[in-house]
PDB file of C-alpha atoms in Angstrom:
ATOM      1  CA  MET A   1     178.573  38.316  90.949  1.00 81.00           C
ATOM      2  CA  LEU A   2     177.770  40.320  94.057  1.00 85.00           C
ATOM      3  CA  PHE A   3     175.503  43.348  94.405  1.00 90.00           C
ATOM      4  CA  ARG A   4     178.384  45.050  96.174  1.00 90.00           C
ATOM      5  CA  GLN A   5     180.536  44.779  93.038  1.00 89.00           C
ATOM      6  CA  LEU A   6     177.792  46.376  90.956  1.00 90.00           C
ATOM      7  CA  GLU A   7     177.370  49.158  93.520  1.00 89.00           C
ATOM      8  CA  TYR A   8     181.089  49.953  93.330  1.00 90.00           C
ATOM      9  CA  PHE A   9     181.004  49.894  89.520  1.00 89.00           C
ATOM     10  CA  VAL A  10     178.021  52.262  89.379  1.00 88.00           C
ATOM     11  CA  ALA A  11     179.625  54.572  91.944  1.00 91.00           C
ATOM     12  CA  LEU A  12     182.820  54.745  89.900  1.00 91.00           C
ATOM     13  CA  ALA A  13     180.845  55.521  86.735  1.00 90.00           C
ATOM     14  CA  HIS A  14     179.096  58.342  88.599  1.00 89.00           C
ATOM     15  CA  GLU A  15     182.072  59.839  90.429  1.00 88.00           C
ATOM     16  CA  ARG A  16     184.649  59.316  87.641  1.00 88.00           C
ATOM     17  CA  HIS A  17     187.296  59.032  90.334  1.00 89.00           C
ATOM     18  CA  PHE A  18     188.444  55.991  92.335  1.00 89.00           C
ATOM     19  CA  ALA A  19     188.942  57.761  95.673  1.00 89.00           C
ATOM     20  CA  ARG A  20     185.604  59.618  95.516  1.00 91.00           C
ATOM     21  CA  ALA A  21     183.777  56.435  94.505  1.00 91.00           C
ATOM     22  CA  ALA A  22     185.346  54.553  97.415  1.00 91.00           C
ATOM     23  CA  SER A  23     184.360  57.339  99.809  1.00 92.00           C
ATOM     24  CA  ALA A  24     180.778  57.294  98.499  1.00 92.00           C
ATOM     25  CA  CYS A  25     180.644  53.536  99.148  1.00 93.00           C
ATOM     26  CA  TYR A  26     182.342  53.805 102.589  1.00 91.00           C
ATOM     27  CA  VAL A  27     185.161  51.439 101.615  1.00 92.00           C
ATOM     28  CA  SER A  28     188.873  51.813 100.972  1.00 93.00           C
ATOM     29  CA  GLN A  29     190.076  52.530  97.468  1.00 89.00           C
ATOM     30  CA  PRO A  30     191.967  49.202  97.202  1.00 90.00           C
ATOM     31  CA  ALA A  31     188.816  47.306  98.227  1.00 92.00           C
ATOM     32  CA  LEU A  32     186.756  49.076  95.569  1.00 90.00           C
ATOM     33  CA  SER A  33     189.392  48.526  92.875  1.00 90.00           C
ATOM     34  CA  GLU A  34     189.739  44.841  93.707  1.00 90.00           C
ATOM     35  CA  ALA A  35     185.963  44.291  93.647  1.00 91.00           C
ATOM     36  CA  ILE A  36     185.723  45.875  90.190  1.00 91.00           C
ATOM     37  CA  ARG A  37     188.638  43.744  88.933  1.00 90.00           C
ATOM     38  CA  LYS A  38     186.828  40.617  90.104  1.00 90.00           C
ATOM     39  CA  LEU A  39     183.687  41.798  88.307  1.00 92.00           C
ATOM     40  CA  GLU A  40     185.714  42.259  85.112  1.00 89.00           C
ATOM     41  CA  GLN A  41     187.106  38.740  85.486  1.00 88.00           C
ATOM     42  CA  GLU A  42     183.662  37.257  85.988  1.00 90.00           C
ATOM     43  CA  LEU A  43     182.165  39.113  83.013  1.00 91.00           C
ATOM     44  CA  ASP A  44     185.335  38.515  80.962  1.00 90.00           C
ATOM     45  CA  VAL A  45     185.367  42.083  79.619  1.00 90.00           C
ATOM     46  CA  PRO A  46     187.332  45.178  80.656  1.00 90.00           C
ATOM     47  CA  LEU A  47     185.088  47.767  82.298  1.00 91.00           C
ATOM     48  CA  VAL A  48     187.524  50.524  83.269  1.00 90.00           C
ATOM     49  CA  ARG A  49     190.389  52.201  81.448  1.00 89.00           C
ATOM     50  CA  ARG A  50     193.186  52.385  83.966  1.00 82.00           C
ATOM     51  CA  GLY A  51     196.281  54.528  84.018  1.00 75.00           C
ATOM     52  CA  ARG A  52     197.854  56.503  86.802  1.00 72.00           C
ATOM     53  CA  LYS A  53     194.313  57.710  87.467  1.00 79.00           C
ATOM     54  CA  PHE A  54     190.774  56.930  86.333  1.00 84.00           C
ATOM     55  CA  GLU A  55     190.605  57.425  82.556  1.00 84.00           C
ATOM     56  CA  GLY A  56     186.972  56.521  81.984  1.00 87.00           C
ATOM     57  CA  LEU A  57     184.949  53.429  81.256  1.00 90.00           C
ATOM     58  CA  THR A  58     185.688  51.198  78.304  1.00 89.00           C
ATOM     59  CA  PRO A  59     183.064  50.930  75.545  1.00 89.00           C
ATOM     60  CA  GLU A  60     182.021  47.653  77.194  1.00 88.00           C
ATOM     61  CA  GLY A  61     181.821  49.373  80.547  1.00 89.00           C
ATOM     62  CA  GLU A  62     179.630  52.170  79.153  1.00 89.00           C
ATOM     63  CA  ARG A  63     177.153  49.582  77.875  1.00 88.00           C
ATOM     64  CA  LEU A  64     177.174  47.354  80.938  1.00 89.00           C
ATOM     65  CA  VAL A  65     176.867  50.108  83.550  1.00 87.00           C
ATOM     66  CA  HIS A  66     173.250  50.598  82.419  1.00 88.00           C
ATOM     67  CA  TRP A  67     172.561  46.952  83.235  1.00 87.00           C
ATOM     68  CA  ALA A  68     174.263  47.358  86.609  1.00 90.00           C
ATOM     69  CA  ARG A  69     171.998  50.310  87.436  1.00 87.00           C
ATOM     70  CA  ARG A  70     168.955  48.345  86.293  1.00 84.00           C
ATOM     71  CA  ILE A  71     169.880  45.289  88.403  1.00 87.00           C
ATOM     72  CA  LEU A  72     170.376  47.432  91.504  1.00 86.00           C
ATOM     73  CA  ALA A  73     167.079  49.254  90.864  1.00 86.00           C
ATOM     74  CA  ASP A  74     165.289  45.908  90.511  1.00 84.00           C
ATOM     75  CA  ARG A  75     166.897  44.700  93.754  1.00 87.00           C
ATOM     76  CA  ASP A  76     165.596  47.752  95.593  1.00 85.00           C
ATOM     77  CA  ALA A  77     162.166  47.307  94.007  1.00 81.00           C
ATOM     78  CA  LEU A  78     162.103  43.662  95.144  1.00 84.00           C
ATOM     79  CA  LYS A  79     162.855  44.729  98.720  1.00 83.00           C
ATOM     80  CA  GLN A  80     160.106  47.372  98.584  1.00 79.00           C
ATOM     81  CA  GLU A  81     157.627  44.876  97.177  1.00 78.00           C
ATOM     82  CA  ALA A  82     158.397  42.361  99.921  1.00 80.00           C
ATOM     83  CA  ALA A  83     158.175  45.012 102.644  1.00 76.00           C
ATOM     84  CA  ALA A  84     154.850  46.254 101.250  1.00 73.00           C
ATOM     85  CA  LEU A  85     153.363  42.785 101.698  1.00 67.00           C
ATOM     86  CA  GLN A  86     154.106  42.975 105.422  1.00 67.00           C
ATOM     87  CA  THR A  87     153.893  46.581 106.569  1.00 71.00           C
ATOM     88  CA  GLY A  88     152.597  48.587 103.614  1.00 76.00           C
ATOM     89  CA  LEU A  89     154.616  50.693 101.214  1.00 86.00           C
ATOM     90  CA  THR A  90     158.034  51.763 102.539  1.00 88.00           C
ATOM     91  CA  GLY A  91     161.322  52.998 101.139  1.00 87.00           C
ATOM     92  CA  GLU A  92     162.494  56.234  99.571  1.00 92.00           C
ATOM     93  CA  LEU A  93     161.094  58.178  96.630  1.00 94.00           C
ATOM     94  CA  ARG A  94     163.529  60.475  94.806  1.00 95.00           C
ATOM     95  CA  VAL A  95     161.920  63.124  92.601  1.00 97.00           C
ATOM     96  CA  GLY A  96     163.620  65.787  90.499  1.00 97.00           C
ATOM     97  CA  VAL A  97     161.637  69.000  89.965  1.00 96.00           C
ATOM     98  CA  VAL A  98     162.051  71.940  87.580  1.00 92.00           C
ATOM     99  CA  PRO A  99     161.857  75.413  89.167  1.00 86.00           C
ATOM    100  CA  ALA A 100     158.447  76.218  87.652  1.00 86.00           C
ATOM    101  CA  ALA A 101     156.922  73.260  89.527  1.00 91.00           C
ATOM    102  CA  SER A 102     158.619  73.972  92.853  1.00 88.00           C
ATOM    103  CA  THR A 103     155.296  74.848  94.499  1.00 87.00           C
ATOM    104  CA  THR A 104     152.796  72.862  92.435  1.00 92.00           C
ATOM    105  CA  VAL A 105     154.652  69.619  93.182  1.00 94.00           C
ATOM    106  CA  ALA A 106     153.046  69.778  96.642  1.00 94.00           C
ATOM    107  CA  LEU A 107     149.708  68.991  94.983  1.00 94.00           C
ATOM    108  CA  LEU A 108     151.223  65.600  94.134  1.00 96.00           C
ATOM    109  CA  THR A 109     153.539  64.827  97.028  1.00 96.00           C
ATOM    110  CA  ASP A 110     151.174  65.870  99.825  1.00 96.00           C
ATOM    111  CA  PRO A 111     148.424  63.369  98.976  1.00 95.00           C
ATOM    112  CA  PHE A 112     151.054  60.740  98.188  1.00 96.00           C
ATOM    113  CA  CYS A 113     152.624  61.137 101.647  1.00 95.00           C
ATOM    114  CA  ALA A 114     149.204  61.079 103.310  1.00 94.00           C
ATOM    115  CA  THR A 115     148.407  57.760 101.611  1.00 93.00           C
ATOM    116  CA  HIS A 116     151.870  56.256 102.182  1.00 93.00           C
ATOM    117  CA  PRO A 117     153.175  57.623 105.509  1.00 92.00           C
ATOM    118  CA  LEU A 118     156.089  55.152 105.694  1.00 90.00           C
ATOM    119  CA  VAL A 119     157.661  56.319 102.433  1.00 93.00           C
ATOM    120  CA  ARG A 120     160.368  58.989 102.683  1.00 93.00           C
ATOM    121  CA  VAL A 121     160.196  61.531  99.868  1.00 96.00           C
ATOM    122  CA  ARG A 122     163.286  63.447  98.765  1.00 96.00           C
ATOM    123  CA  LEU A 123     162.706  66.325  96.335  1.00 97.00           C
ATOM    124  CA  GLU A 124     165.632  67.728  94.364  1.00 95.00           C
ATOM    125  CA  MET A 125     164.691  71.207  93.205  1.00 90.00           C
ATOM    126  CA  ASN A 126     165.909  73.660  90.570  1.00 81.00           C
ATOM    127  CA  LEU A 127     166.925  70.979  88.075  1.00 90.00           C
ATOM    128  CA  ARG A 128     166.691  71.206  84.293  1.00 90.00           C
ATOM    129  CA  SER A 129     164.329  68.925  82.377  1.00 93.00           C
ATOM    130  CA  ALA A 130     167.129  67.326  80.335  1.00 93.00           C
ATOM    131  CA  GLY A 131     169.127  66.504  83.456  1.00 94.00           C
ATOM    132  CA  ILE A 132     166.094  64.986  85.164  1.00 96.00           C
ATOM    133  CA  VAL A 133     165.321  62.815  82.128  1.00 96.00           C
ATOM    134  CA  GLU A 134     168.860  61.455  82.072  1.00 93.00           C
ATOM    135  CA  ARG A 135     168.907  60.726  85.794  1.00 94.00           C
ATOM    136  CA  VAL A 136     165.528  58.964  85.668  1.00 94.00           C
ATOM    137  CA  ARG A 137     166.835  56.904  82.753  1.00 92.00           C
ATOM    138  CA  ARG A 138     169.896  55.954  84.844  1.00 90.00           C
ATOM    139  CA  PHE A 139     167.705  55.086  87.879  1.00 91.00           C
ATOM    140  CA  GLU A 140     169.375  57.859  89.900  1.00 92.00           C
ATOM    141  CA  LEU A 141     165.941  59.464  90.330  1.00 95.00           C
ATOM    142  CA  ASP A 142     162.669  57.572  90.625  1.00 95.00           C
ATOM    143  CA  ALA A 143     160.645  60.290  88.926  1.00 96.00           C
ATOM    144  CA  GLY A 144     160.716  63.822  87.618  1.00 97.00           C
ATOM    145  CA  VAL A 145     158.292  66.734  87.331  1.00 97.00           C
ATOM    146  CA  LEU A 146     159.276  68.681  84.240  1.00 95.00           C
ATOM    147  CA  TYR A 147     158.531  70.040  80.778  1.00 94.00           C
ATOM    148  CA  PRO A 148     158.441  66.908  78.574  1.00 94.00           C
ATOM    149  CA  ASP A 149     158.420  68.731  75.243  1.00 90.00           C
ATOM    150  CA  GLN A 150     161.786  68.873  73.478  1.00 86.00           C
ATOM    151  CA  GLN A 151     162.961  65.910  75.593  1.00 92.00           C
ATOM    152  CA  ASP A 152     163.653  62.329  74.526  1.00 92.00           C
ATOM    153  CA  THR A 153     161.089  60.407  76.568  1.00 92.00           C
ATOM    154  CA  ASP A 154     161.116  57.136  74.597  1.00 89.00           C
ATOM    155  CA  GLU A 155     162.276  55.106  77.624  1.00 87.00           C
ATOM    156  CA  LEU A 156     159.982  56.929  80.051  1.00 94.00           C
ATOM    157  CA  VAL A 157     156.348  56.895  81.099  1.00 95.00           C
ATOM    158  CA  VAL A 158     154.913  60.416  80.749  1.00 96.00           C
ATOM    159  CA  THR A 159     151.917  61.262  82.949  1.00 96.00           C
ATOM    160  CA  PRO A 160     150.492  64.753  82.208  1.00 95.00           C
ATOM    161  CA  LEU A 161     149.834  66.852  85.310  1.00 95.00           C
ATOM    162  CA  TYR A 162     148.655  70.274  84.090  1.00 94.00           C
ATOM    163  CA  GLN A 163     149.059  72.965  81.460  1.00 91.00           C
ATOM    164  CA  GLU A 164     151.063  76.012  82.480  1.00 90.00           C
ATOM    165  CA  ARG A 165     150.594  79.498  81.112  1.00 88.00           C
ATOM    166  CA  PRO A 166     152.747  82.552  81.858  1.00 89.00           C
ATOM    167  CA  VAL A 167     151.149  85.667  83.358  1.00 92.00           C
ATOM    168  CA  LEU A 168     152.415  89.144  84.093  1.00 93.00           C
ATOM    169  CA  ILE A 169     152.748  90.169  87.733  1.00 94.00           C
ATOM    170  CA  ALA A 170     153.541  93.720  88.821  1.00 94.00           C
ATOM    171  CA  GLY A 171     152.972  96.231  91.553  1.00 88.00           C
ATOM    172  CA  THR A 172     149.503  97.732  91.186  1.00 88.00           C
ATOM    173  CA  GLU A 173     150.933 101.216  90.606  1.00 88.00           C
ATOM    174  CA  LEU A 174     152.838  99.964  87.543  1.00 89.00           C
ATOM    175  CA  LEU A 175     149.547  98.745  86.064  1.00 86.00           C
ATOM    176  CA  THR A 176     147.395 101.772  86.827  1.00 80.00           C
ATOM    177  CA  GLY A 177     144.589 101.982  84.306  1.00 76.00           C
ATOM    178  CA  ARG A 178     145.181  98.489  82.953  1.00 78.00           C
ATOM    179  CA  SER A 179     142.754  95.590  83.304  1.00 76.00           C
ATOM    180  CA  GLY A 180     141.813  92.411  81.482  1.00 82.00           C
ATOM    181  CA  THR A 181     144.777  91.128  79.494  1.00 85.00           C
ATOM    182  CA  ILE A 182     148.089  92.605  78.395  1.00 89.00           C
ATOM    183  CA  THR A 183     149.981  91.928  75.185  1.00 89.00           C
ATOM    184  CA  TRP A 184     153.548  90.685  75.127  1.00 90.00           C
ATOM    185  CA  SER A 185     154.634  93.881  73.383  1.00 88.00           C
ATOM    186  CA  GLU A 186     153.110  95.969  76.171  1.00 89.00           C
ATOM    187  CA  ALA A 187     154.620  93.749  78.872  1.00 91.00           C
ATOM    188  CA  ILE A 188     158.227  94.229  77.732  1.00 91.00           C
ATOM    189  CA  GLU A 189     157.869  98.000  78.070  1.00 91.00           C
ATOM    190  CA  LEU A 190     157.657  97.539  81.863  1.00 94.00           C
ATOM    191  CA  PRO A 191     160.734  97.283  84.154  1.00 95.00           C
ATOM    192  CA  LEU A 192     161.095  93.512  84.000  1.00 95.00           C
ATOM    193  CA  CYS A 193     162.950  90.969  86.074  1.00 96.00           C
ATOM    194  CA  LEU A 194     162.940  87.500  84.481  1.00 95.00           C
ATOM    195  CA  LEU A 195     164.319  83.993  84.724  1.00 92.00           C
ATOM    196  CA  THR A 196     167.771  83.472  83.243  1.00 92.00           C
ATOM    197  CA  PRO A 197     168.176  82.539  79.566  1.00 91.00           C
ATOM    198  CA  GLY A 198     168.186  78.791  78.943  1.00 84.00           C
ATOM    199  CA  MET A 199     165.591  77.996  81.591  1.00 86.00           C
ATOM    200  CA  ARG A 200     162.439  76.545  80.040  1.00 85.00           C
ATOM    201  CA  GLY A 201     160.217  79.212  81.587  1.00 86.00           C
ATOM    202  CA  ARG A 202     162.405  81.906  80.020  1.00 89.00           C
ATOM    203  CA  ARG A 203     162.443  80.142  76.641  1.00 89.00           C
ATOM    204  CA  LEU A 204     158.638  80.265  76.607  1.00 88.00           C
ATOM    205  CA  ILE A 205     158.886  84.042  76.954  1.00 90.00           C
ATOM    206  CA  ASP A 206     161.645  84.447  74.367  1.00 92.00           C
ATOM    207  CA  ASP A 207     159.839  82.194  71.852  1.00 90.00           C
ATOM    208  CA  ALA A 208     156.570  84.114  72.244  1.00 89.00           C
ATOM    209  CA  LEU A 209     158.386  87.404  71.603  1.00 90.00           C
ATOM    210  CA  ALA A 210     160.421  85.996  68.719  1.00 91.00           C
ATOM    211  CA  GLY A 211     157.161  85.124  66.973  1.00 87.00           C
ATOM    212  CA  GLN A 212     156.426  88.862  66.934  1.00 87.00           C
ATOM    213  CA  GLY A 213     159.942  89.863  65.955  1.00 90.00           C
ATOM    214  CA  ARG A 214     160.643  91.202  69.456  1.00 90.00           C
ATOM    215  CA  THR A 215     163.260  90.487  72.120  1.00 92.00           C
ATOM    216  CA  VAL A 216     163.651  91.435  75.759  1.00 92.00           C
ATOM    217  CA  THR A 217     166.722  92.387  77.797  1.00 91.00           C
ATOM    218  CA  PRO A 218     165.656  92.643  81.455  1.00 94.00           C
ATOM    219  CA  GLN A 219     167.777  94.572  83.910  1.00 92.00           C
ATOM    220  CA  LEU A 220     167.600  91.730  86.416  1.00 96.00           C
ATOM    221  CA  GLU A 221     167.734  87.970  85.804  1.00 96.00           C
ATOM    222  CA  THR A 222     167.689  85.083  88.281  1.00 94.00           C
ATOM    223  CA  ASP A 223     167.141  81.325  88.395  1.00 88.00           C
ATOM    224  CA  SER A 224     164.765  81.688  91.366  1.00 87.00           C
ATOM    225  CA  LEU A 225     161.032  82.304  91.096  1.00 84.00           C
ATOM    226  CA  VAL A 226     160.963  83.343  94.746  1.00 86.00           C
ATOM    227  CA  THR A 227     163.513  86.066  93.996  1.00 91.00           C
ATOM    228  CA  LEU A 228     161.344  87.350  91.161  1.00 91.00           C
ATOM    229  CA  LEU A 229     158.360  87.597  93.495  1.00 89.00           C
ATOM    230  CA  ALA A 230     160.435  89.409  96.128  1.00 91.00           C
ATOM    231  CA  HIS A 231     161.413  92.068  93.601  1.00 93.00           C
ATOM    232  CA  VAL A 232     157.870  92.486  92.293  1.00 93.00           C
ATOM    233  CA  ARG A 233     156.649  93.029  95.856  1.00 91.00           C
ATOM    234  CA  THR A 234     158.846  96.146  96.106  1.00 92.00           C
ATOM    235  CA  GLY A 235     156.410  97.787  93.672  1.00 91.00           C
ATOM    236  CA  ARG A 236     159.107  98.802  91.168  1.00 92.00           C
ATOM    237  CA  TRP A 237     159.293  95.640  89.091  1.00 94.00           C
ATOM    238  CA  ALA A 238     157.176  93.465  86.839  1.00 95.00           C
ATOM    239  CA  SER A 239     157.806  89.845  85.937  1.00 95.00           C
ATOM    240  CA  ILE A 240     156.398  86.965  83.911  1.00 93.00           C
ATOM    241  CA  VAL A 241     155.852  83.766  85.895  1.00 91.00           C
ATOM    242  CA  PRO A 242     153.859  80.511  85.606  1.00 88.00           C
ATOM    243  CA  GLN A 243     150.226  81.114  86.567  1.00 88.00           C
ATOM    244  CA  PRO A 244     149.910  77.800  88.516  1.00 89.00           C
ATOM    245  CA  TRP A 245     152.742  78.982  90.757  1.00 82.00           C
ATOM    246  CA  LEU A 246     150.525  81.844  91.936  1.00 84.00           C
ATOM    247  CA  GLU A 247     147.578  79.483  92.363  1.00 81.00           C
ATOM    248  CA  THR A 248     149.504  77.527  94.998  1.00 82.00           C
ATOM    249  CA  LEU A 249     151.265  80.421  96.769  1.00 82.00           C
ATOM    250  CA  GLY A 250     148.617  83.079  96.385  1.00 83.00           C
ATOM    251  CA  THR A 251     149.074  86.582  95.007  1.00 85.00           C
ATOM    252  CA  PRO A 252     150.745  88.964  97.498  1.00 80.00           C
ATOM    253  CA  ALA A 253     149.028  92.144  98.563  1.00 83.00           C
ATOM    254  CA  GLY A 254     149.837  95.050  96.310  1.00 86.00           C
ATOM    255  CA  VAL A 255     150.581  92.807  93.321  1.00 90.00           C
ATOM    256  CA  ALA A 256     148.327  92.602  90.269  1.00 91.00           C
ATOM    257  CA  VAL A 257     148.129  89.718  87.791  1.00 91.00           C
ATOM    258  CA  LEU A 258     147.292  90.096  84.100  1.00 92.00           C
ATOM    259  CA  PRO A 259     146.997  87.228  81.595  1.00 90.00           C
ATOM    260  CA  LEU A 260     149.277  87.574  78.581  1.00 89.00           C
ATOM    261  CA  ASP A 261     147.687  87.455  75.156  1.00 81.00           C
ATOM    262  CA  GLN A 262     148.600  87.830  71.500  1.00 74.00           C
ATOM    263  CA  PRO A 263     149.736  85.100  71.373  1.00 76.00           C
ATOM    264  CA  PRO A 264     148.547  82.878  74.258  1.00 78.00           C
ATOM    265  CA  VAL A 265     151.262  80.465  75.414  1.00 85.00           C
ATOM    266  CA  ARG A 266     150.892  77.023  77.008  1.00 87.00           C
ATOM    267  CA  ALA A 267     153.391  74.445  78.255  1.00 90.00           C
ATOM    268  CA  LEU A 268     152.764  70.960  79.644  1.00 93.00           C
ATOM    269  CA  ILE A 269     154.122  69.965  83.048  1.00 95.00           C
ATOM    270  CA  ALA A 270     154.281  66.185  83.450  1.00 96.00           C
ATOM    271  CA  LEU A 271     155.477  63.406  85.724  1.00 97.00           C
ATOM    272  CA  VAL A 272     158.054  61.113  84.120  1.00 97.00           C
ATOM    273  CA  THR A 273     159.141  57.697  85.389  1.00 96.00           C
ATOM    274  CA  ASN A 274     161.297  54.919  84.007  1.00 93.00           C
ATOM    275  CA  LYS A 275     159.443  52.595  81.639  1.00 91.00           C
ATOM    276  CA  ALA A 276     161.298  49.490  82.906  1.00 86.00           C
ATOM    277  CA  GLU A 277     158.857  46.801  84.027  1.00 83.00           C
ATOM    278  CA  PRO A 278     157.541  46.014  86.527  1.00 80.00           C
ATOM    279  CA  GLY A 279     159.043  49.092  88.203  1.00 81.00           C
ATOM    280  CA  SER A 280     159.223  49.781  91.910  1.00 87.00           C
ATOM    281  CA  PRO A 281     155.995  49.755  93.941  1.00 89.00           C
ATOM    282  CA  VAL A 282     156.815  53.266  95.182  1.00 92.00           C
ATOM    283  CA  THR A 283     157.013  54.598  91.632  1.00 93.00           C
ATOM    284  CA  ARG A 284     153.818  52.820  90.624  1.00 92.00           C
ATOM    285  CA  ALA A 285     152.085  54.359  93.643  1.00 93.00           C
ATOM    286  CA  LEU A 286     153.286  57.824  92.609  1.00 96.00           C
ATOM    287  CA  ILE A 287     151.797  57.375  89.138  1.00 95.00           C
ATOM    288  CA  ARG A 288     148.480  56.361  90.713  1.00 95.00           C
ATOM    289  CA  ALA A 289     148.643  59.430  92.941  1.00 95.00           C
ATOM    290  CA  ALA A 290     149.231  61.617  89.883  1.00 95.00           C
ATOM    291  CA  HIS A 291     146.102  60.216  88.231  1.00 94.00           C
ATOM    292  CA  ASP A 292     144.022  60.607  91.403  1.00 94.00           C
ATOM    293  CA  ALA A 293     145.250  64.054  92.487  1.00 91.00           C
ATOM    294  CA  GLY A 294     143.326  65.991  89.845  1.00 90.00           C
ATOM    295  CA  ILE A 295     146.021  68.683  89.695  1.00 92.00           C
ATOM    296  CA  HIS A 296     144.688  70.077  86.433  1.00 87.00           C
ATOM    297  CA  GLU A 297     141.296  70.655  88.056  1.00 84.00           C
ATOM    298  CA  ALA A 298     142.856  71.994  91.268  1.00 81.00           C
ATOM    299  CA  LEU A 299     144.595  74.681  89.217  1.00 82.00           C
ATOM    300  CA  ASP A 300     141.280  75.747  87.678  1.00 64.00           C
ATOM    301  CA  GLY A 301     141.927  74.028  84.393  1.00 46.00           C
ATOM    302  CA  VAL A 302     145.052  76.035  83.635  1.00 44.00           C
TER     303      VAL A 302
END
C-alpha cells in the first residue's frame, strides 16, 4: 500500500468526480483510477461504485476513507515531528473560523506565529460551526474556532477561549437620551441591520427574543460583520454584534455601544482539534498557545 494510493482515494472521496480528483492530485485520470483499483485489490474490498461516471463510495469505502485520512494525517504529523527535532516547528496549520471570531482569532494566531515563525498559518473564514467540526473530524482542517454548543464534539478536544455577549451598536443620534443598558424589546424598535438567519450569532438574537415572545424582521441582512459596521457608521442604522469583536477592532467614532439586558445572553467561543493521539506537533502547539494567550482576560472577562 502506497501513500499515493491513499491520497488519490481521499481526493476522490472529496471531489466526488474522477477528473476533478485527478486534477487535484496533478495526475491523469487513468493513473488515478488504476491506483485506486490496485488499492481495492490489496484491501480485497470494493471502494468505489463505478458506472459511466463516479457513483459514490461503497459502504466499505465510506468506512475505510476515514482510516485513509487518519493515516495521511499521521504521516504529515510524523514529518512535522521529525522536522521539529532539527529546525523547530514547521509545516502548515489550517484553521476554520466562524464569522463572529474573525477578529478575535488574531489574539490566538498572532502569539502562535511569534512563537513558531516557521509555521505557515492558513485561516479559512466565514465558515459555519457544523462544517468546521466535520472538516476537523476528517483531518481537512487542523483546528477550528467556533461555537461548540449544539455540535457533536465527542471526537474533538474542546479548549474554551472566551465568552461572547451581544451588544447593540448604533449611531449616537439614534441613541440620544439613552445610557446604561438597553432591553431587547427596545432594541428591535430601532432600524436594525443584522446577520442572516441560520448564522449562530443571529440565532442568539432570535432565541433571546423568542423567550419574550418577540421576533425581529430587519430591513437589511448580511453574512458579514464588517458590512454591519459599515452601515452603522452611516448613522442611520443600529445592529447587534458580538462585544469581543468591538474589543479587538475598537468602536468607530460616532458609534455608541449599549449592553443588552433582560435577558443577558452568553455564548462560548472555543478552539476544537481532533482527539486522535498523539496528534500533530503543530496542533499540540496551538492548544498550548490557546491556554497561554489569556484571551478571556484580554477581552476584559467577557
